[in-house]
XYZ file of C-alpha atoms in Angstrom:
529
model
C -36.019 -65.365 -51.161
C -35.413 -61.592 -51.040
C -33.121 -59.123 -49.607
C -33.074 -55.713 -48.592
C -29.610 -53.615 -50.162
C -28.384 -50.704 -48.015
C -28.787 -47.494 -48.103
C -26.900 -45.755 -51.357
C -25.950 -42.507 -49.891
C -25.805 -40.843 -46.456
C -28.927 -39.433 -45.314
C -26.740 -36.516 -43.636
C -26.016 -35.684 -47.285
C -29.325 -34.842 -48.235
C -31.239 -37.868 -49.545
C -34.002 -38.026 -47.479
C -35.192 -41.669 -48.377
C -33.307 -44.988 -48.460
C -33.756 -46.569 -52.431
C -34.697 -50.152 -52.099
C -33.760 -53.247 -54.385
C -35.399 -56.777 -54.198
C -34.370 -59.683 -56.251
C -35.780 -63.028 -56.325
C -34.733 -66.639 -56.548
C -32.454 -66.833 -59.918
C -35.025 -69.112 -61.213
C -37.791 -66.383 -61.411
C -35.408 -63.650 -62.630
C -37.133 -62.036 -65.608
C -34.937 -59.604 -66.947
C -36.379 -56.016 -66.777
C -34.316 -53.535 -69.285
C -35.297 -50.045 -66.637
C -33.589 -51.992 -63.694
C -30.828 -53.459 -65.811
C -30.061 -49.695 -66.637
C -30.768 -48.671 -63.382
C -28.123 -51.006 -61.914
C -25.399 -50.530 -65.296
C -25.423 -46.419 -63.536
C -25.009 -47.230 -60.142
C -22.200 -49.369 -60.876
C -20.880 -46.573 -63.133
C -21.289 -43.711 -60.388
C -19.642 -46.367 -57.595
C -16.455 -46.412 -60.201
C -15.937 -43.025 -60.216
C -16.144 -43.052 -56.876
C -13.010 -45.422 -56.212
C -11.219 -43.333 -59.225
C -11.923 -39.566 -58.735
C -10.816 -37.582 -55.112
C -13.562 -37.344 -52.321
C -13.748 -33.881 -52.809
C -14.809 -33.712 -56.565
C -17.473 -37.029 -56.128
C -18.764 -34.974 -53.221
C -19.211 -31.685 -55.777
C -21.393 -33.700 -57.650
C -23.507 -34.883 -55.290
C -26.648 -33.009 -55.883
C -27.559 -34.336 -58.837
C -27.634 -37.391 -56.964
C -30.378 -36.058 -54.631
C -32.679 -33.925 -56.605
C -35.366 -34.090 -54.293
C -33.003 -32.751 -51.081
C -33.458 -29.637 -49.378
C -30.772 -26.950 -49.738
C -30.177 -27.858 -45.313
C -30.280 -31.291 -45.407
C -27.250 -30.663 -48.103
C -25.507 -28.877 -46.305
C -22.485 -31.164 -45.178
C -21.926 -31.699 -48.774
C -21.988 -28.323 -49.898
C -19.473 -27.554 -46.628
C -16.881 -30.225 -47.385
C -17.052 -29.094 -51.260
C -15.981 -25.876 -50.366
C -13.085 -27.010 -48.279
C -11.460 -27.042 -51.251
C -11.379 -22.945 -51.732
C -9.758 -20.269 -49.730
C -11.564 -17.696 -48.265
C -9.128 -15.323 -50.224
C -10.043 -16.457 -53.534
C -13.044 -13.941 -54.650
C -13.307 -15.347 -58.162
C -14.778 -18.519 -56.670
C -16.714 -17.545 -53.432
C -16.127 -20.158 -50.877
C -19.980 -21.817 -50.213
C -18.757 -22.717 -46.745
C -19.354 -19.039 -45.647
C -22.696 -19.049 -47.095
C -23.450 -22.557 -45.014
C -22.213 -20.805 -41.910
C -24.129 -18.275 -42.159
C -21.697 -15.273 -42.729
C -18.997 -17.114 -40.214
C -16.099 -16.485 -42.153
C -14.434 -19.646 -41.844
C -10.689 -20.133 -43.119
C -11.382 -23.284 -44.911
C -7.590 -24.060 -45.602
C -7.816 -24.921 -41.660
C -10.357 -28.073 -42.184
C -8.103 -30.955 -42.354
C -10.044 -33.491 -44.411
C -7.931 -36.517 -43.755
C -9.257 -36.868 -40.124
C -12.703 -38.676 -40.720
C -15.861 -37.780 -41.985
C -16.196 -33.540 -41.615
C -19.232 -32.977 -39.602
C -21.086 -29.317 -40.032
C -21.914 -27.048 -37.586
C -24.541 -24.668 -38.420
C -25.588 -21.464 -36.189
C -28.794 -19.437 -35.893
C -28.977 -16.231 -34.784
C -26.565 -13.808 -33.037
C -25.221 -14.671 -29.550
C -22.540 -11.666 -29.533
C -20.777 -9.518 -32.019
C -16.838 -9.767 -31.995
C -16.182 -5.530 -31.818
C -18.974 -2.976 -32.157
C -17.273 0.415 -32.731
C -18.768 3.818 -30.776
C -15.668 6.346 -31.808
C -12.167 6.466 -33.097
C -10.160 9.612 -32.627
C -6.603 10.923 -33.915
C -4.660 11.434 -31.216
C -1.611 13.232 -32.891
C 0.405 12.568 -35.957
C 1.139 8.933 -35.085
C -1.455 7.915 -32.526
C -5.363 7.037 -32.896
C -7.310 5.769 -29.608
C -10.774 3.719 -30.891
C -13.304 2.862 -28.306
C -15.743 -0.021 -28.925
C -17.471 -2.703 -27.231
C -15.776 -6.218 -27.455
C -17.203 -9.935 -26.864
C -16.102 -10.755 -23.011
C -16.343 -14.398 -23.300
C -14.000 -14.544 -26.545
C -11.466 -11.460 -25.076
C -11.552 -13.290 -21.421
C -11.005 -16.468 -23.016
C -8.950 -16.422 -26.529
C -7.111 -13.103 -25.964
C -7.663 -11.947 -29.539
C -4.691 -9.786 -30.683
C -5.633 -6.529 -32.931
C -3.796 -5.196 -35.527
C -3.877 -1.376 -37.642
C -2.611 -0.015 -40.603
C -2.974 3.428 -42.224
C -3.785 3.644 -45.601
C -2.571 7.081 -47.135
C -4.509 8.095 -50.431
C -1.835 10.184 -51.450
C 2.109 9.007 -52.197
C 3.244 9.016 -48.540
C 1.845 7.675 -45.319
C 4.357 10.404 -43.599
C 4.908 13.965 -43.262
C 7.074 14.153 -46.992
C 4.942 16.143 -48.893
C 4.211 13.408 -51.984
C 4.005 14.237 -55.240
C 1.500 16.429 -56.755
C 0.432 13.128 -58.864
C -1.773 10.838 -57.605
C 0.172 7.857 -56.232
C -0.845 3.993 -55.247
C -1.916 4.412 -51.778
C 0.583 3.303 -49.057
C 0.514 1.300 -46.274
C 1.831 1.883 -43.132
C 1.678 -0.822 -40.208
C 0.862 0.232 -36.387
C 1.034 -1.265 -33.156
C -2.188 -2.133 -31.153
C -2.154 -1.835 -28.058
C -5.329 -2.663 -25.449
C -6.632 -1.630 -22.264
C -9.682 -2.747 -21.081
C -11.353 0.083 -18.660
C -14.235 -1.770 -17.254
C -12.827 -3.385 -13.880
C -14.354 -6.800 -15.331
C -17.547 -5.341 -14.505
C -18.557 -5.791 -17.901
C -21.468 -8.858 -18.782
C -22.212 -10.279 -22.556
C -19.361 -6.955 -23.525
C -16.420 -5.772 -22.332
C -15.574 -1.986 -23.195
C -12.002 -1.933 -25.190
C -10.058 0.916 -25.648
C -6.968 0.219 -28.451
C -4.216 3.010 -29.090
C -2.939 2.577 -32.659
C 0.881 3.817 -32.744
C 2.928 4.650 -35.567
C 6.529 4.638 -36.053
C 6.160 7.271 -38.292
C 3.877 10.787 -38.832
C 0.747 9.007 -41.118
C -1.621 11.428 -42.812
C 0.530 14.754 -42.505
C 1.022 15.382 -45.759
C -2.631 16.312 -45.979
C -3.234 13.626 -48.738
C -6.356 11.801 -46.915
C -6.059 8.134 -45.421
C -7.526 5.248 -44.046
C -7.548 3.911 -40.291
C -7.675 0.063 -40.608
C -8.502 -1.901 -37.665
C -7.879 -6.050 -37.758
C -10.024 -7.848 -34.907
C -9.793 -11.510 -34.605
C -11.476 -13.653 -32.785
C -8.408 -15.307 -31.556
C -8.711 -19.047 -33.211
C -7.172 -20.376 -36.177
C -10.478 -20.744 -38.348
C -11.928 -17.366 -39.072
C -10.153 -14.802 -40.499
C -10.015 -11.550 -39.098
C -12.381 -8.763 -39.651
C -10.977 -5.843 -41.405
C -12.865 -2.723 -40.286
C -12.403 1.148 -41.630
C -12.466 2.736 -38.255
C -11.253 6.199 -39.546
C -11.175 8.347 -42.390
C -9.526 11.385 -42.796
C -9.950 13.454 -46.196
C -8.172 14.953 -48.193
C -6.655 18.787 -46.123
C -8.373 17.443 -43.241
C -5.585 16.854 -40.910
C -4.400 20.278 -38.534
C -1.437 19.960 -36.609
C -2.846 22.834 -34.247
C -5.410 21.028 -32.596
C -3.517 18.368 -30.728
C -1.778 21.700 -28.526
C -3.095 24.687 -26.623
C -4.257 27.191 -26.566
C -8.267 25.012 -26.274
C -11.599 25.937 -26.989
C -13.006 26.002 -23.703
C -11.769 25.527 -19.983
C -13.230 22.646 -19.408
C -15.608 20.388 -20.767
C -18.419 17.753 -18.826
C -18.888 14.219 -19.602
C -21.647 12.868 -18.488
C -22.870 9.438 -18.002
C -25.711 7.492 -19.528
C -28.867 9.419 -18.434
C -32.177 6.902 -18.263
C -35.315 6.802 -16.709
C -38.115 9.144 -15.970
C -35.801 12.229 -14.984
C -37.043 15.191 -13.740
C -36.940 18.206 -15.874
C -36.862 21.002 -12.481
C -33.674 18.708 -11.349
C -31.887 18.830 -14.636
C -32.856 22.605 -15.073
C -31.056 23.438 -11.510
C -28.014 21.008 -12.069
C -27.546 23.043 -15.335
C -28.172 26.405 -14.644
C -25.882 25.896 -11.078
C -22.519 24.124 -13.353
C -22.857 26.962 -16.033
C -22.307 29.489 -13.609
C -19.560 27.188 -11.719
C -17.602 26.254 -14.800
C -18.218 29.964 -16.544
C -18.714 30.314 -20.379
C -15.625 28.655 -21.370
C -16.946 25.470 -20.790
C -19.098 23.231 -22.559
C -21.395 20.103 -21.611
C -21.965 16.744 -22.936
C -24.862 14.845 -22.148
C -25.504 11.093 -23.418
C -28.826 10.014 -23.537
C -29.765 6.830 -22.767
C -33.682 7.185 -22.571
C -34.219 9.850 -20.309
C -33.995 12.829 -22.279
C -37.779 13.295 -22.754
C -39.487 16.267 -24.240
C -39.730 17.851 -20.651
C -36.017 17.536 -20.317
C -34.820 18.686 -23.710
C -37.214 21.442 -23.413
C -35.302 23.232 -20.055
C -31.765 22.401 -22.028
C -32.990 23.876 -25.439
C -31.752 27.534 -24.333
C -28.637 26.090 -23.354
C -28.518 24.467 -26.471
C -28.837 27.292 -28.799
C -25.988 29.243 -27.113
C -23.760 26.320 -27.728
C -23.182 25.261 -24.257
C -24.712 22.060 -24.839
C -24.510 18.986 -26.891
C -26.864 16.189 -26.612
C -26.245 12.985 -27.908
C -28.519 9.662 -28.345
C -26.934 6.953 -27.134
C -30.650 4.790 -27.086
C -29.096 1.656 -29.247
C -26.450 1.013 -26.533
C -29.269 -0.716 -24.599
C -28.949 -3.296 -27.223
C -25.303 -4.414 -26.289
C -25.392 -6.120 -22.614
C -22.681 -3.964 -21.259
C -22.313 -2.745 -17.623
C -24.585 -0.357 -16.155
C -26.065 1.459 -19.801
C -22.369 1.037 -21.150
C -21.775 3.951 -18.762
C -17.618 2.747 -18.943
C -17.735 3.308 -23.014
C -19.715 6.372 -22.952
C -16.989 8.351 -20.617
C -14.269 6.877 -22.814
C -15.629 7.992 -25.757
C -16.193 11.457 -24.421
C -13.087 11.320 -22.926
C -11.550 11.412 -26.483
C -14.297 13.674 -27.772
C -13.271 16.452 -25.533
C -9.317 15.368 -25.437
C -8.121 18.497 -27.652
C -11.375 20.355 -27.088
C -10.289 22.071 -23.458
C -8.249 22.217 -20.341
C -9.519 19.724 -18.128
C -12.901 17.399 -18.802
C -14.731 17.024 -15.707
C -16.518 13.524 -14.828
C -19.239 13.541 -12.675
C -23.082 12.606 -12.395
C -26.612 14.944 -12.843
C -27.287 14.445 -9.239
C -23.627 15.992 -8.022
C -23.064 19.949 -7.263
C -19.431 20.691 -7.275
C -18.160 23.171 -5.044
C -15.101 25.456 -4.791
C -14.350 27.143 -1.376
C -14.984 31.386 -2.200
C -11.645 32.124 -0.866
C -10.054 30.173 -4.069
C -11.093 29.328 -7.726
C -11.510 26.489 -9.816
C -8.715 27.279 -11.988
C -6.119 27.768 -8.661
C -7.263 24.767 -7.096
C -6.527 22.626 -10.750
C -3.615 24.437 -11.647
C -1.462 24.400 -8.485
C 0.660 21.615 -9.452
C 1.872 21.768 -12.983
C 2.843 17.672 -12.692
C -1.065 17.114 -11.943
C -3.098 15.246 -14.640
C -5.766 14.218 -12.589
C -7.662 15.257 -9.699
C -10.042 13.260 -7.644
C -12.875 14.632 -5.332
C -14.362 14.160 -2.459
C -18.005 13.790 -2.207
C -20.138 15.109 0.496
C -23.638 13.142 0.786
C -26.028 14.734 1.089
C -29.854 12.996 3.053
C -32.660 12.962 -0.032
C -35.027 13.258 2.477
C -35.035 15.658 5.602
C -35.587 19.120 4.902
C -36.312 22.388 7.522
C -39.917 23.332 8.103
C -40.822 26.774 6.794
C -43.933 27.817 8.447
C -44.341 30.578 5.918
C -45.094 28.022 3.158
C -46.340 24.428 2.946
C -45.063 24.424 -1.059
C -41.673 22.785 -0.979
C -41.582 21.629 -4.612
C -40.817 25.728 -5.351
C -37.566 25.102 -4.068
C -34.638 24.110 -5.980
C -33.357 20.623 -4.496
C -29.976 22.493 -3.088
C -32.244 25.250 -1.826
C -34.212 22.356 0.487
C -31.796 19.740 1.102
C -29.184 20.881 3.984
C -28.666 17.701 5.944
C -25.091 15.753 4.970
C -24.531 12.596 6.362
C -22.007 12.016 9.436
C -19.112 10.311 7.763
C -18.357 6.913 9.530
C -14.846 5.647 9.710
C -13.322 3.019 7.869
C -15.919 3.205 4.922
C -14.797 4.284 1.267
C -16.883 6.678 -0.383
C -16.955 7.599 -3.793
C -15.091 10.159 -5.615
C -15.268 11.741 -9.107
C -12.743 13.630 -10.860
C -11.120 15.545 -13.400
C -8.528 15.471 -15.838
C -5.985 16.463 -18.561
C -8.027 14.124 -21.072
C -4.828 14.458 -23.559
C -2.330 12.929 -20.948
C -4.530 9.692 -20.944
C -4.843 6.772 -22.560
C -8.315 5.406 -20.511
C -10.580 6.269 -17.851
C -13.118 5.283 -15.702
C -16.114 6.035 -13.697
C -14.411 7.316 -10.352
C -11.026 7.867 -11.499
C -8.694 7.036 -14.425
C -5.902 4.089 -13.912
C -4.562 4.810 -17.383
C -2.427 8.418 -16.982
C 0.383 8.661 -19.911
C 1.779 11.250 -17.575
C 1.555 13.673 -14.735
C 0.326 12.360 -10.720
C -3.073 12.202 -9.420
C -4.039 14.572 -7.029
C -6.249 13.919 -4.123
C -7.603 17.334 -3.298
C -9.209 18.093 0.231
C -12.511 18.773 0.459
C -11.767 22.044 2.073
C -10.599 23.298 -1.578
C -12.850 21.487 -3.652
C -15.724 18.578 -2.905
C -19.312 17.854 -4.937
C -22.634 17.595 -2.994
C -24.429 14.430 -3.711
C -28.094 14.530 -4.180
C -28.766 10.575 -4.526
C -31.888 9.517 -5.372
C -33.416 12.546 -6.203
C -33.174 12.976 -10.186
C -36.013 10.831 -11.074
C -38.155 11.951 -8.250
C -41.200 14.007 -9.802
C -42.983 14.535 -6.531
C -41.952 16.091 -3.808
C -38.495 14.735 -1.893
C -39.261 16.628 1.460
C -40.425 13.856 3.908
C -38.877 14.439 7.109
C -38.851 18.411 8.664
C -36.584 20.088 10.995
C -37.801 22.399 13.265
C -35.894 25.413 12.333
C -34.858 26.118 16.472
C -33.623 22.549 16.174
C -32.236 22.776 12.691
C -28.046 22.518 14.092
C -28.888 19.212 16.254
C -27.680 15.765 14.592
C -31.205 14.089 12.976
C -31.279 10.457 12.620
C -33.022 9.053 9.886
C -33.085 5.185 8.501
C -30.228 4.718 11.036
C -27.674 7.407 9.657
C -26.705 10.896 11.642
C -27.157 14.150 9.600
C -26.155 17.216 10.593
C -27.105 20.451 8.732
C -24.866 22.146 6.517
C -25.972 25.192 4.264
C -23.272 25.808 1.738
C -25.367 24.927 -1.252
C -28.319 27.073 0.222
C -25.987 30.215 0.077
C -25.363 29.336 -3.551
C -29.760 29.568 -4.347
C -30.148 33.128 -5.072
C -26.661 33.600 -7.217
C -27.819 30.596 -9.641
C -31.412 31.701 -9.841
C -30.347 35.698 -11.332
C -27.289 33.410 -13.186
C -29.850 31.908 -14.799
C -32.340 34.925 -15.574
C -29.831 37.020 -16.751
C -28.321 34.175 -19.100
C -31.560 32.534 -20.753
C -34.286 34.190 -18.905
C -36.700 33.030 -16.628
C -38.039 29.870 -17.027
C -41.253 28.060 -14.781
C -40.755 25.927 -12.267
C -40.930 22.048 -13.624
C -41.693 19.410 -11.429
């Protein structure tokens, strides 16, 4: 009569078939010396089980398996490395290799609560912190703007943590010794503010202030900005990331105060799409003029920067008015609306001890001063103001005047054309943009900052200062005109798609100043459609 023995060892552990015994009635038993030895080192392996800890049988366990695949050992090869601490970097712990570069703290895995079971991911489903730009923000304060998981901020509440690293003797303002000294450490206080509203999807933007007790880096001796981002659970240790390093003479105590570079400085929001080269070419040429030569532009582009585009801003460029930067990889982090919420913070603490005020407004806006006062009057009239927001004045994308002289509209510039502003109904919000002391805040937004350090926001009538809105026309290649005016008619309200207009020719009166602005600044350049 024969019998089937169980399985020797757990298939989860690698062995991918069972090893089978069969033994006979004990009066046909012919003794066999391979299964006699066979048997003599199974009972020999089964002792040390009973005799040695869990942990060191299971450390042996491949040579029990040969024939296993490195996966199908995997549980083995996890609960070995149990046994090490992530910390100890003579013996690398194999548990991070089985998870796949999840830094797990294995002194967390309690063995004593049944068998451990591995889990084993594939793939990325979202980065903890993805860093765009960290900036000093004085001798004890750094703001770093990033992109953060919004499923493991919303739902573990991660805490951060900094610490400056000076190369030289003293994380202060001391003056160390002319002999190089072990580098000192010097903890900071995190704290958070996240910018987005909640309108964020896969990533929320973060923006963390790092504040010292003490001046760090003055000395001029070089340093370190460490950030610590967990992921808010007691397994994985936290990632250490250099966010900032400042070199050796680097640091300048004269750029956190005025006197600025410029007046004021633009921040603009992620550009995409098939954008129209003539529009960008009149937005620019118009805001040059507006903002004068103290100023300078930032423009972030997120894919619609084409050769057309960059061609119109390359004089612009090469007088320094413009910088340009490629922001294309963003598209790769599911963020809210191109990441436009990180790309103003960022630029808000790009331009932060570069001028006066930054400006924050889109490629399809006109601001507008009333003649009888200036820009500068109508920012500087309350010294307590840190922020100004704007009213906008919409303007139709659509109905333009006839001009029986010419049937070639797409000559015109799109403020030259466009004179119809929508009757403003009651009770509904509009949009605003604004502008700001960038160094008297600590975060900003899309329409307005919530985050001021100091100073009141200002909401300035539109009879001082308001921006035209030209929605819907940046990407439009062909011509916008669909709807004429009769010019005798031109001061009666039009209705179009259900909305009033009436005409209003501000921005027309503005045409002729831009156009010689332009000429006499970069020359002439051909009309791009």
């Amino acid at each position: 009569m024969t019998r089937e023995t169980e399985k020797v060892w757990a298939k989860e552990l690698g062995c991918q078939a069972a090893i089978k015994f069969h033994s006979t009635a004990c009066s046909d038993i012919r003794v066999n010396k391979v299964y006699v030895l066979l048997l003599l080192a199974l009972g020999f392996c089964f002792l040390i089980a009973q005799t040695y800890p869990l942990i060191q049988v299971l450390e042996t366990s491949k040579i029990w398996c040969t024939g296993s695949s490195g996966s199908s050992s995997l549980q083995a090869t996890a609960v070995a490395g149990a046994a090490t601490t992530a910390s100890d970097n003579t013996n690398p712990n194999p548990l991070s290799v089985s998870f796949l570069h999840e830094r797990i703290n294995s002194s967390t895995i309690d063995l004593s609560h049944g068998e451990v079971r591995v889990f084993k991911p594939h793939g990325m489903a979202a980065h903890l912190f993805i860093e765009m730009g960290t900036y000093r923000g004085g001798p004890r304060s750094f703001s770093i703007v990033g992109l953060a998981s919004k499923p493991i901020d919303i739902f573990h509440h991660p805490p951060y943590a900094c610490e400056w690293i000076s190369r030289g003797g003293g994380g202060g303002g001391g003056g160390g010794s002319s002999e190089a000294a072990a580098p000192v450490v010097v903890k900071g206080e995190v704290h958070k503010i996240l910018p987005d509203w909640n309108y964020g999807r896969l990533y929320t933007v973060v923006v963390l202030t790092c504040k010292f007790k003490e001046d760090v880096g003055t000395d001029k001796s070089g340093g370190d900005l460490v950030l610590y981002a967990s992921y808010g659970d007691k397994y994985r240790e936290p990632e250490r990331i250099v966010v900032f390093t400042e070199v050796k003479d680097e640091y300048n105590a004269t750029l956190f105060n005025p006197p600025f570079p410029y007046d004021y400085v633009y921040c603009g929001s992620s550009i995409y799409g098939d954008v129209s080269p003539q529009r960008m070419r009149e937005w620019m040429a118009y805001h040059a003029n507006f903002f004068g030569n103290r100023s300078h532009f930032f423009f972030h582009d997120s894919g619609g920067f084409h050769d057309d585009v960059r061609r119109v801003l390359e004089p612009w460029i090469k007088q320094g008015r413009v910088t340009i930067q490629n922001i294309q990889q963003q598209e790769i982090y599911d963020g809210y609306y191109h990441n436009q919420f990180l790309v103003v913070n960022d630029c808000l603490f790009r331009s932060r001890f570069l001028a006066n005020w930054t400006f924050f407004f889109d490629v399809d806006e006109y601001m507008y001063v009333n003649p009888a006062t200036t820009l500068s009057a109508v920012l500087e009239q309350d010294k307590n103001i840190t922020q100004i927001t704007i009213e906008q004045v919409p303007i139709s994308s659509e109905i333009c005047i006839r001009d029986n002289s010419t049937n070639d509209y797409s000559r015109k510039w799109i403020f030259e054309k466009l004179v119809y502003r929508k009757v403003l109904k009651r009770g509904i919000r509009y949009d605003r943009k604004y502008a700001v002391q960038a160094r008297h805040v600590e975060a900003t937004g899309v329409h307005m900052s919530m985050n001021m350090l100091k100073g009141k926001n200002l909401y300035v009538k539109g009879d001082q200062i308001r921006y035209y809105h030209y929605h819907g026309t940046l990407d439009k290649r062909s011509e916008v005109c669909k709807h004429f005016v009769d010019p005798r008619n031109k001061t009666e309200v039009v209705t179009v798609q259900h909305e009033n207009h009436r005409i209003d020719e501000t921005m027309f009166e503005i045409v002729a100043p831009t156009k010689q602005y332009e000429l006499e600044t970069i020359g002439n350049l051909p009309t791009i459609i």
